[in-house]
């Protein structure tokens, strides 16, 4: 019986990575598959796996293959990645680009931008995840009509893991889907960082082109935990045009640019840039002033990815839980799709200069 290697690899897509819960092919831990006669050797990257994980994974692979091809002698080889390939394994190897969306202060519409950007990238044909890391003020469940909905739970080799909630093809996760809507979140230190790590390490994210992470405002524990946990491709800073928002956004931007963090700024999105009444479509009223986004982009040596005007439809869709839907006129959707295209262009420039993103190690 002739066996094709592609058939073996297809079988491997049914086996889960004990770290991420995704299939081992998507997770990028299958190094090689070698078949000589009836001898099958499979090399698996086992960095950060304990002996139990290695044993469970070996057993799952052997059982799966021999159930279909009982004549094969299966040998599983656990190997470590070479140091020059990856300094520290990412807990999300199946995610190509992780983008943090931050701001210096609350009230600038950061969550609105995160949601608009995530679904715009999805409409452009990319696989997208949206992680609401704003632990104290999770607004994404409200904006996406997910209030009261709990994330599914799955079991991976005896370990309980969360599943993101799918909204129109975008995977989402938020503490707002775990606690009651009116429950106060009072967390500090290890418990705070533990939740963020659970959303990353104990959640089964599928293969993604982009993960958009909506950060809380400011420069606190969550931001530092994030850069020490996952390799960020870059950060997007959200501001409004006025001086107060600019000054706070500058501090948030400078945190990412600190020597020991050094996360590149992909660009700036200026929200509430102007107001245009529906009845006067050619008029622009600069309620919050002008120039804040441009100044921030210049100081960060990046560019403005887009200017989002004050639009009643955006506020209405967020309050109604339909922010993921395209607007009837298509105007709002086109604004975010242009932002998404600009993000991709600038991200490609950043990655061309710095290479693959790395996990930050902050030394005290």
mmCIF file of C-alpha atoms in Angstrom:
data_model
loop_
_atom_site.group_PDB
_atom_site.id
_atom_site.type_symbol
_atom_site.label_atom_id
_atom_site.label_comp_id
_atom_site.label_asym_id
_atom_site.label_seq_id
_atom_site.Cartn_x
_atom_site.Cartn_y
_atom_site.Cartn_z
ATOM 1 C CA UNK A 1 0.000 0.000 0.000
ATOM 2 C CA UNK A 2 1.455 3.357 -1.046
ATOM 3 C CA UNK A 3 1.105 6.057 1.595
ATOM 4 C CA UNK A 4 1.524 9.713 0.721
ATOM 5 C CA UNK A 5 3.240 12.016 3.221
ATOM 6 C CA UNK A 6 0.487 14.591 2.637
ATOM 7 C CA UNK A 7 -2.032 12.050 3.995
ATOM 8 C CA UNK A 8 0.048 11.667 7.164
ATOM 9 C CA UNK A 9 0.250 15.441 7.567
ATOM 10 C CA UNK A 10 -3.509 15.701 7.123
ATOM 11 C CA UNK A 11 -3.960 13.207 9.964
ATOM 12 C CA UNK A 12 -1.682 15.334 12.142
ATOM 13 C CA UNK A 13 -4.119 18.245 11.816
ATOM 14 C CA UNK A 14 -6.496 16.261 14.043
ATOM 15 C CA UNK A 15 -3.966 16.201 16.915
ATOM 16 C CA UNK A 16 -3.925 19.066 19.423
ATOM 17 C CA UNK A 17 -0.911 20.931 20.710
ATOM 18 C CA UNK A 18 -1.064 20.571 24.531
ATOM 19 C CA UNK A 19 0.097 24.203 24.964
ATOM 20 C CA UNK A 20 -2.224 26.058 22.608
ATOM 21 C CA UNK A 21 -5.056 23.579 22.013
ATOM 22 C CA UNK A 22 -4.835 24.155 18.252
ATOM 23 C CA UNK A 23 -3.767 21.396 15.903
ATOM 24 C CA UNK A 24 -0.042 20.680 15.886
ATOM 25 C CA UNK A 25 0.397 21.644 12.232
ATOM 26 C CA UNK A 26 -1.137 25.091 12.765
ATOM 27 C CA UNK A 27 0.879 25.493 15.957
ATOM 28 C CA UNK A 28 4.065 25.016 13.953
ATOM 29 C CA UNK A 29 5.514 22.271 16.157
ATOM 30 C CA UNK A 30 5.803 19.572 13.457
ATOM 31 C CA UNK A 31 9.439 19.774 12.361
ATOM 32 C CA UNK A 32 9.568 16.891 9.908
ATOM 33 C CA UNK A 33 7.741 13.787 8.713
ATOM 34 C CA UNK A 34 9.917 11.008 7.270
ATOM 35 C CA UNK A 35 8.574 7.777 5.761
ATOM 36 C CA UNK A 36 10.786 4.872 4.643
ATOM 37 C CA UNK A 37 8.887 1.710 3.869
ATOM 38 C CA UNK A 38 6.737 1.022 6.932
ATOM 39 C CA UNK A 39 8.904 3.142 9.242
ATOM 40 C CA UNK A 40 7.429 6.563 10.005
ATOM 41 C CA UNK A 41 9.452 9.113 11.970
ATOM 42 C CA UNK A 42 7.827 12.367 13.124
ATOM 43 C CA UNK A 43 9.902 15.118 14.701
ATOM 44 C CA UNK A 44 8.057 17.437 17.095
ATOM 45 C CA UNK A 45 9.319 20.682 18.606
ATOM 46 C CA UNK A 46 8.756 20.142 22.312
ATOM 47 C CA UNK A 47 10.047 23.399 23.821
ATOM 48 C CA UNK A 48 8.203 24.294 27.048
ATOM 49 C CA UNK A 49 6.437 20.902 27.221
ATOM 50 C CA UNK A 50 6.677 18.891 30.415
ATOM 51 C CA UNK A 51 6.981 15.099 30.441
ATOM 52 C CA UNK A 52 3.213 14.655 30.767
ATOM 53 C CA UNK A 53 2.520 16.817 27.718
ATOM 54 C CA UNK A 54 5.157 14.952 25.715
ATOM 55 C CA UNK A 55 3.712 11.585 26.722
ATOM 56 C CA UNK A 56 0.116 12.566 25.929
ATOM 57 C CA UNK A 57 1.095 14.048 22.594
ATOM 58 C CA UNK A 58 3.178 11.025 21.596
ATOM 59 C CA UNK A 59 0.332 8.678 22.479
ATOM 60 C CA UNK A 60 -2.238 10.764 20.582
ATOM 61 C CA UNK A 61 -0.095 10.852 17.422
ATOM 62 C CA UNK A 62 0.711 7.124 17.457
ATOM 63 C CA UNK A 63 -2.921 6.092 18.102
ATOM 64 C CA UNK A 64 -4.266 8.390 15.382
ATOM 65 C CA UNK A 65 -1.848 7.215 12.705
ATOM 66 C CA UNK A 66 -2.042 3.507 13.527
ATOM 67 C CA UNK A 67 -5.834 3.648 13.581
ATOM 68 C CA UNK A 68 -5.659 4.504 9.881
ATOM 69 C CA UNK A 69 -2.373 2.808 8.965
ATOM 70 C CA UNK A 70 -1.901 -0.143 11.359
ATOM 71 C CA UNK A 71 1.028 -1.464 9.323
ATOM 72 C CA UNK A 72 3.207 1.577 10.132
ATOM 73 C CA UNK A 73 5.872 1.584 12.849
ATOM 74 C CA UNK A 74 5.604 5.103 14.303
ATOM 75 C CA UNK A 75 8.544 6.755 16.024
ATOM 76 C CA UNK A 76 7.999 10.173 17.646
ATOM 77 C CA UNK A 77 11.129 12.267 18.203
ATOM 78 C CA UNK A 78 10.888 15.243 20.556
ATOM 79 C CA UNK A 79 13.407 17.947 19.629
ATOM 80 C CA UNK A 80 14.165 21.512 20.770
ATOM 81 C CA UNK A 81 14.240 24.467 18.457
ATOM 82 C CA UNK A 82 17.691 25.756 17.613
ATOM 83 C CA UNK A 83 18.482 28.977 19.539
ATOM 84 C CA UNK A 84 18.967 30.958 16.333
ATOM 85 C CA UNK A 85 15.471 30.095 15.120
ATOM 86 C CA UNK A 86 13.555 31.436 18.084
ATOM 87 C CA UNK A 87 14.861 32.977 21.289
ATOM 88 C CA UNK A 88 11.757 32.162 23.339
ATOM 89 C CA UNK A 89 8.833 30.137 22.039
ATOM 90 C CA UNK A 90 5.701 32.197 21.584
ATOM 91 C CA UNK A 91 2.628 30.974 23.501
ATOM 92 C CA UNK A 92 0.719 31.828 20.318
ATOM 93 C CA UNK A 93 2.764 30.274 17.500
ATOM 94 C CA UNK A 94 -0.363 30.049 15.354
ATOM 95 C CA UNK A 95 -0.788 33.852 15.334
ATOM 96 C CA UNK A 96 1.275 35.665 12.713
ATOM 97 C CA UNK A 97 0.920 39.262 13.916
ATOM 98 C CA UNK A 98 -0.078 40.543 17.354
ATOM 99 C CA UNK A 99 -1.019 44.229 17.392
ATOM 100 C CA UNK A 100 -1.560 46.195 20.618
ATOM 101 C CA UNK A 101 -3.986 49.119 20.461
ATOM 102 C CA UNK A 102 -3.247 51.605 23.243
ATOM 103 C CA UNK A 103 -4.039 55.108 24.402
ATOM 104 C CA UNK A 104 -2.922 57.414 27.163
ATOM 105 C CA UNK A 105 -6.385 58.134 28.552
ATOM 106 C CA UNK A 106 -9.881 56.723 28.542
ATOM 107 C CA UNK A 107 -12.679 58.156 26.457
ATOM 108 C CA UNK A 108 -10.793 58.493 23.175
ATOM 109 C CA UNK A 109 -12.665 55.613 21.534
ATOM 110 C CA UNK A 110 -9.885 53.024 21.677
ATOM 111 C CA UNK A 111 -12.296 50.079 21.864
ATOM 112 C CA UNK A 112 -14.329 51.456 18.972
ATOM 113 C CA UNK A 113 -11.135 51.655 16.931
ATOM 114 C CA UNK A 114 -10.051 48.140 17.965
ATOM 115 C CA UNK A 115 -13.401 46.659 16.948
ATOM 116 C CA UNK A 116 -13.577 48.629 13.699
ATOM 117 C CA UNK A 117 -10.026 47.635 12.776
ATOM 118 C CA UNK A 118 -10.494 43.940 13.603
ATOM 119 C CA UNK A 119 -13.629 43.535 11.499
ATOM 120 C CA UNK A 120 -12.197 45.646 8.665
ATOM 121 C CA UNK A 121 -9.169 43.334 8.449
ATOM 122 C CA UNK A 122 -11.560 40.384 8.454
ATOM 123 C CA UNK A 123 -13.531 41.902 5.564
ATOM 124 C CA UNK A 124 -10.237 42.349 3.722
ATOM 125 C CA UNK A 125 -9.816 38.578 3.833
ATOM 126 C CA UNK A 126 -7.642 38.015 6.922
ATOM 127 C CA UNK A 127 -8.207 35.660 9.863
ATOM 128 C CA UNK A 128 -8.556 37.897 12.898
ATOM 129 C CA UNK A 129 -8.828 37.597 16.664
ATOM 130 C CA UNK A 130 -9.875 40.374 19.052
ATOM 131 C CA UNK A 131 -8.688 40.218 22.673
ATOM 132 C CA UNK A 132 -10.247 42.688 25.113
ATOM 133 C CA UNK A 133 -7.451 43.239 27.640
ATOM 134 C CA UNK A 134 -9.171 46.234 29.235
ATOM 135 C CA UNK A 135 -9.855 44.322 32.444
ATOM 136 C CA UNK A 136 -11.362 47.256 34.366
ATOM 137 C CA UNK A 137 -13.643 48.536 31.612
ATOM 138 C CA UNK A 138 -14.446 45.745 29.139
ATOM 139 C CA UNK A 139 -16.733 47.341 26.561
ATOM 140 C CA UNK A 140 -16.281 44.994 23.618
ATOM 141 C CA UNK A 141 -19.011 42.520 24.770
ATOM 142 C CA UNK A 142 -21.488 45.415 24.726
ATOM 143 C CA UNK A 143 -20.346 46.586 21.302
ATOM 144 C CA UNK A 144 -20.616 43.093 19.806
ATOM 145 C CA UNK A 145 -23.902 42.058 21.421
ATOM 146 C CA UNK A 146 -22.207 39.474 23.651
ATOM 147 C CA UNK A 147 -23.396 40.631 27.081
ATOM 148 C CA UNK A 148 -24.111 37.602 29.244
ATOM 149 C CA UNK A 149 -22.610 35.151 26.750
ATOM 150 C CA UNK A 150 -19.967 32.796 28.150
ATOM 151 C CA UNK A 151 -16.982 31.468 26.176
ATOM 152 C CA UNK A 152 -17.156 27.733 25.418
ATOM 153 C CA UNK A 153 -14.899 25.365 27.365
ATOM 154 C CA UNK A 154 -12.921 22.454 25.924
ATOM 155 C CA UNK A 155 -10.612 19.773 27.289
ATOM 156 C CA UNK A 156 -7.068 19.278 25.959
ATOM 157 C CA UNK A 157 -5.288 16.240 27.423
ATOM 158 C CA UNK A 158 -7.073 16.682 30.739
ATOM 159 C CA UNK A 159 -6.553 20.460 30.904
ATOM 160 C CA UNK A 160 -9.526 22.826 30.771
ATOM 161 C CA UNK A 161 -9.171 25.576 28.182
ATOM 162 C CA UNK A 162 -11.387 28.421 26.999
ATOM 163 C CA UNK A 163 -12.622 28.837 23.445
ATOM 164 C CA UNK A 164 -13.028 32.322 21.923
ATOM 165 C CA UNK A 165 -16.517 33.431 20.949
ATOM 166 C CA UNK A 166 -16.919 33.701 17.185
ATOM 167 C CA UNK A 167 -18.565 36.886 15.905
ATOM 168 C CA UNK A 168 -18.953 37.040 12.124
ATOM 169 C CA UNK A 169 -15.713 35.113 11.678
ATOM 170 C CA UNK A 170 -13.687 37.097 14.246
ATOM 171 C CA UNK A 171 -12.591 35.232 17.388
ATOM 172 C CA UNK A 172 -13.183 37.328 20.519
ATOM 173 C CA UNK A 173 -12.348 37.020 24.198
ATOM 174 C CA UNK A 174 -13.084 39.398 27.069
ATOM 175 C CA UNK A 175 -13.364 39.293 30.857
ATOM 176 C CA UNK A 176 -16.755 40.890 30.238
ATOM 177 C CA UNK A 177 -17.888 37.454 29.032
ATOM 178 C CA UNK A 178 -16.746 35.788 32.259
ATOM 179 C CA UNK A 179 -18.006 38.122 35.004
ATOM 180 C CA UNK A 180 -21.525 39.454 35.435
ATOM 181 C CA UNK A 181 -22.148 42.773 33.627
ATOM 182 C CA UNK A 182 -22.680 44.666 36.909
ATOM 183 C CA UNK A 183 -19.878 42.929 38.817
ATOM 184 C CA UNK A 184 -17.001 45.165 39.928
ATOM 185 C CA UNK A 185 -13.514 44.069 38.870
ATOM 186 C CA UNK A 186 -11.059 44.678 41.698
ATOM 187 C CA UNK A 187 -7.753 43.076 40.789
ATOM 188 C CA UNK A 188 -4.125 43.864 41.409
ATOM 189 C CA UNK A 189 -0.691 42.421 40.733
ATOM 190 C CA UNK A 190 -0.489 38.649 40.121
ATOM 191 C CA UNK A 191 -4.246 38.114 39.739
ATOM 192 C CA UNK A 192 -4.428 40.852 37.129
ATOM 193 C CA UNK A 193 -1.536 39.502 35.097
ATOM 194 C CA UNK A 194 -2.825 35.959 35.610
ATOM 195 C CA UNK A 195 -6.058 36.755 33.765
ATOM 196 C CA UNK A 196 -4.171 38.183 30.798
ATOM 197 C CA UNK A 197 -1.957 35.106 30.648
ATOM 198 C CA UNK A 198 -5.032 32.862 30.848
ATOM 199 C CA UNK A 199 -6.582 34.644 27.863
ATOM 200 C CA UNK A 200 -3.350 34.000 25.963
ATOM 201 C CA UNK A 201 -2.044 30.656 27.202
ATOM 202 C CA UNK A 202 -5.239 28.851 28.265
ATOM 203 C CA UNK A 203 -7.434 29.864 25.343
ATOM 204 C CA UNK A 204 -7.614 27.856 22.131
ATOM 205 C CA UNK A 205 -7.049 30.518 19.477
ATOM 206 C CA UNK A 206 -7.198 29.221 15.930
ATOM 207 C CA UNK A 207 -4.669 30.103 13.258
ATOM 208 C CA UNK A 208 -4.761 33.889 12.825
ATOM 209 C CA UNK A 209 -3.188 36.478 10.562
ATOM 210 C CA UNK A 210 -3.842 39.207 13.128
ATOM 211 C CA UNK A 211 -4.672 39.377 16.807
ATOM 212 C CA UNK A 212 -5.844 42.854 17.839
ATOM 213 C CA UNK A 213 -5.420 43.484 21.576
ATOM 214 C CA UNK A 214 -7.479 46.302 23.059
ATOM 215 C CA UNK A 215 -5.406 47.561 26.005
ATOM 216 C CA UNK A 216 -6.642 49.549 28.991
ATOM 217 C CA UNK A 217 -5.632 53.217 28.916
ATOM 218 C CA UNK A 218 -2.373 54.269 30.500
ATOM 219 C CA UNK A 219 0.872 52.438 31.230
ATOM 220 C CA UNK A 220 0.245 49.779 33.845
ATOM 221 C CA UNK A 221 0.689 46.115 34.757
ATOM 222 C CA UNK A 222 -1.320 44.783 31.821
ATOM 223 C CA UNK A 223 0.860 46.507 29.230
ATOM 224 C CA UNK A 224 4.042 45.201 30.886
ATOM 225 C CA UNK A 225 2.615 41.688 31.218
ATOM 226 C CA UNK A 226 1.672 41.670 27.563
ATOM 227 C CA UNK A 227 5.108 42.594 26.225
ATOM 228 C CA UNK A 228 6.698 39.958 28.474
ATOM 229 C CA UNK A 229 4.263 37.238 27.383
ATOM 230 C CA UNK A 230 3.796 37.533 23.627
ATOM 231 C CA UNK A 231 5.922 38.859 20.759
ATOM 232 C CA UNK A 232 4.196 42.056 19.668
ATOM 233 C CA UNK A 233 4.578 42.965 16.012
ATOM 234 C CA UNK A 234 3.872 46.553 16.992
ATOM 235 C CA UNK A 235 1.563 49.024 18.671
ATOM 236 C CA UNK A 236 -1.088 51.392 17.354
ATOM 237 C CA UNK A 237 -1.744 54.529 19.388
ATOM 238 C CA UNK A 238 -5.225 56.075 19.463
ATOM 239 C CA UNK A 239 -5.688 59.745 20.262
ATOM 240 C CA UNK A 240 -8.120 62.570 19.699
ATOM 241 C CA UNK A 241 -6.858 65.874 18.300
ATOM 242 C CA UNK A 242 -6.844 68.001 21.464
ATOM 243 C CA UNK A 243 -3.825 68.776 23.643
ATOM 244 C CA UNK A 244 -4.969 66.833 26.723
ATOM 245 C CA UNK A 245 -5.372 63.601 24.758
ATOM 246 C CA UNK A 246 -2.120 64.185 22.875
ATOM 247 C CA UNK A 247 -0.089 64.598 26.071
ATOM 248 C CA UNK A 248 -1.444 61.376 27.572
ATOM 249 C CA UNK A 249 -1.051 59.435 24.315
ATOM 250 C CA UNK A 250 2.561 60.583 24.152
ATOM 251 C CA UNK A 251 3.248 58.909 27.505
ATOM 252 C CA UNK A 252 1.642 55.672 26.313
ATOM 253 C CA UNK A 253 3.680 55.796 23.124
ATOM 254 C CA UNK A 254 6.917 56.412 25.021
ATOM 255 C CA UNK A 255 6.310 53.349 27.195
ATOM 256 C CA UNK A 256 6.429 51.120 24.118
ATOM 257 C CA UNK A 257 9.571 52.913 22.938
ATOM 258 C CA UNK A 258 11.514 52.411 26.189
ATOM 259 C CA UNK A 259 14.874 50.692 25.595
ATOM 260 C CA UNK A 260 13.968 47.582 27.610
ATOM 261 C CA UNK A 261 10.607 47.224 25.807
ATOM 262 C CA UNK A 262 11.278 48.559 22.309
ATOM 263 C CA UNK A 263 7.970 47.685 20.655
ATOM 264 C CA UNK A 264 7.709 49.517 17.319
ATOM 265 C CA UNK A 265 4.946 52.068 16.799
ATOM 266 C CA UNK A 266 3.146 51.049 13.608
ATOM 267 C CA UNK A 267 1.132 54.233 13.459
ATOM 268 C CA UNK A 268 -1.397 56.599 14.972
ATOM 269 C CA UNK A 269 -5.163 56.653 14.552
ATOM 270 C CA UNK A 270 -6.819 59.976 15.247
ATOM 271 C CA UNK A 271 -10.374 59.428 16.449
ATOM 272 C CA UNK A 272 -13.126 62.088 16.574
ATOM 273 C CA UNK A 273 -11.053 64.066 14.086
ATOM 274 C CA UNK A 274 -14.019 66.191 13.037
ATOM 275 C CA UNK A 275 -17.807 66.178 12.942
ATOM 276 C CA UNK A 276 -19.878 66.196 9.782
ATOM 277 C CA UNK A 277 -23.666 66.419 10.191
ATOM 278 C CA UNK A 278 -25.703 64.097 8.014
ATOM 279 C CA UNK A 279 -27.608 67.035 6.597
ATOM 280 C CA UNK A 280 -24.367 68.885 5.731
ATOM 281 C CA UNK A 281 -22.115 66.175 4.265
ATOM 282 C CA UNK A 282 -19.566 68.671 2.894
ATOM 283 C CA UNK A 283 -18.988 70.428 6.226
ATOM 284 C CA UNK A 284 -16.298 69.588 8.784
ATOM 285 C CA UNK A 285 -16.419 70.930 12.325
ATOM 286 C CA UNK A 286 -13.175 70.387 14.275
ATOM 287 C CA UNK A 287 -14.782 70.170 17.704
ATOM 288 C CA UNK A 288 -11.649 68.850 19.439
ATOM 289 C CA UNK A 289 -9.170 70.944 17.493
ATOM 290 C CA UNK A 290 -6.644 69.728 14.944
ATOM 291 C CA UNK A 291 -3.161 68.297 14.675
ATOM 292 C CA UNK A 292 -2.856 65.957 17.678
ATOM 293 C CA UNK A 293 -2.550 62.797 15.600
ATOM 294 C CA UNK A 294 -0.094 64.324 13.164
ATOM 295 C CA UNK A 295 2.168 65.542 15.986
ATOM 296 C CA UNK A 296 2.107 62.137 17.654
ATOM 297 C CA UNK A 297 2.946 60.346 14.405
ATOM 298 C CA UNK A 298 5.862 62.695 13.794
ATOM 299 C CA UNK A 299 7.301 62.129 17.283
ATOM 300 C CA UNK A 300 6.992 58.352 16.917
ATOM 301 C CA UNK A 301 8.569 58.398 13.427
ATOM 302 C CA UNK A 302 5.480 56.647 12.138
ATOM 303 C CA UNK A 303 2.445 57.838 10.183
ATOM 304 C CA UNK A 304 -1.262 58.477 10.612
ATOM 305 C CA UNK A 305 -3.051 55.281 9.685
ATOM 306 C CA UNK A 306 -6.353 57.112 9.485
ATOM 307 C CA UNK A 307 -8.613 59.836 10.827
ATOM 308 C CA UNK A 308 -11.999 58.683 12.059
ATOM 309 C CA UNK A 309 -14.608 61.442 12.314
ATOM 310 C CA UNK A 310 -17.330 61.724 14.931
ATOM 311 C CA UNK A 311 -20.035 59.555 13.402
ATOM 312 C CA UNK A 312 -23.408 59.014 15.032
ATOM 313 C CA UNK A 313 -23.713 55.624 13.365
ATOM 314 C CA UNK A 314 -20.599 54.334 15.129
ATOM 315 C CA UNK A 315 -21.963 55.315 18.519
ATOM 316 C CA UNK A 316 -25.388 53.828 17.716
ATOM 317 C CA UNK A 317 -24.000 50.484 16.490
ATOM 318 C CA UNK A 318 -21.753 50.202 19.564
ATOM 319 C CA UNK A 319 -24.642 50.834 21.961
ATOM 320 C CA UNK A 320 -26.895 48.438 20.066
ATOM 321 C CA UNK A 321 -24.314 45.637 19.997
ATOM 322 C CA UNK A 322 -23.988 45.650 16.213
ATOM 323 C CA UNK A 323 -20.536 47.227 15.797
ATOM 324 C CA UNK A 324 -19.427 44.194 13.770
ATOM 325 C CA UNK A 325 -21.970 44.875 11.014
ATOM 326 C CA UNK A 326 -21.261 47.020 7.986
ATOM 327 C CA UNK A 327 -23.261 50.233 7.849
ATOM 328 C CA UNK A 328 -25.940 50.610 5.204
ATOM 329 C CA UNK A 329 -24.180 53.436 3.366
ATOM 330 C CA UNK A 330 -20.819 51.661 3.623
ATOM 331 C CA UNK A 331 -19.078 54.914 4.589
ATOM 332 C CA UNK A 332 -17.979 53.884 8.086
ATOM 333 C CA UNK A 333 -16.819 50.473 6.847
ATOM 334 C CA UNK A 334 -14.688 52.047 4.122
ATOM 335 C CA UNK A 335 -13.001 54.332 6.661
ATOM 336 C CA UNK A 336 -11.836 51.355 8.729
ATOM 337 C CA UNK A 337 -10.893 49.313 5.677
ATOM 338 C CA UNK A 338 -8.570 52.153 4.614
ATOM 339 C CA UNK A 339 -7.114 52.153 8.127
ATOM 340 C CA UNK A 340 -6.612 48.388 7.837
ATOM 341 C CA UNK A 341 -4.832 48.708 4.492
ATOM 342 C CA UNK A 342 -2.559 51.434 5.870
ATOM 343 C CA UNK A 343 -1.822 49.282 8.913
ATOM 344 C CA UNK A 344 -0.677 46.410 6.694
ATOM 345 C CA UNK A 345 1.543 48.708 4.616
ATOM 346 C CA UNK A 346 3.225 50.193 7.693
ATOM 347 C CA UNK A 347 3.501 46.826 9.435
ATOM 348 C CA UNK A 348 5.340 45.400 6.437
ATOM 349 C CA UNK A 349 7.821 48.279 6.663
ATOM 350 C CA UNK A 350 8.318 47.690 10.384
ATOM 351 C CA UNK A 351 8.879 43.947 9.953
ATOM 352 C CA UNK A 352 11.265 44.551 7.049
ATOM 353 C CA UNK A 353 13.412 46.696 9.360
ATOM 354 C CA UNK A 354 13.244 44.713 12.597
ATOM 355 C CA UNK A 355 12.585 41.185 11.398
ATOM 356 C CA UNK A 356 10.504 38.753 13.427
ATOM 357 C CA UNK A 357 8.889 40.101 16.592
ATOM 358 C CA UNK A 358 10.344 38.941 19.916
ATOM 359 C CA UNK A 359 9.056 38.529 23.452
ATOM 360 C CA UNK A 360 10.425 41.237 25.724
ATOM 361 C CA UNK A 361 12.443 40.351 28.810
ATOM 362 C CA UNK A 362 12.349 43.262 31.248
ATOM 363 C CA UNK A 363 15.200 43.207 33.723
ATOM 364 C CA UNK A 364 14.885 45.120 36.967
#
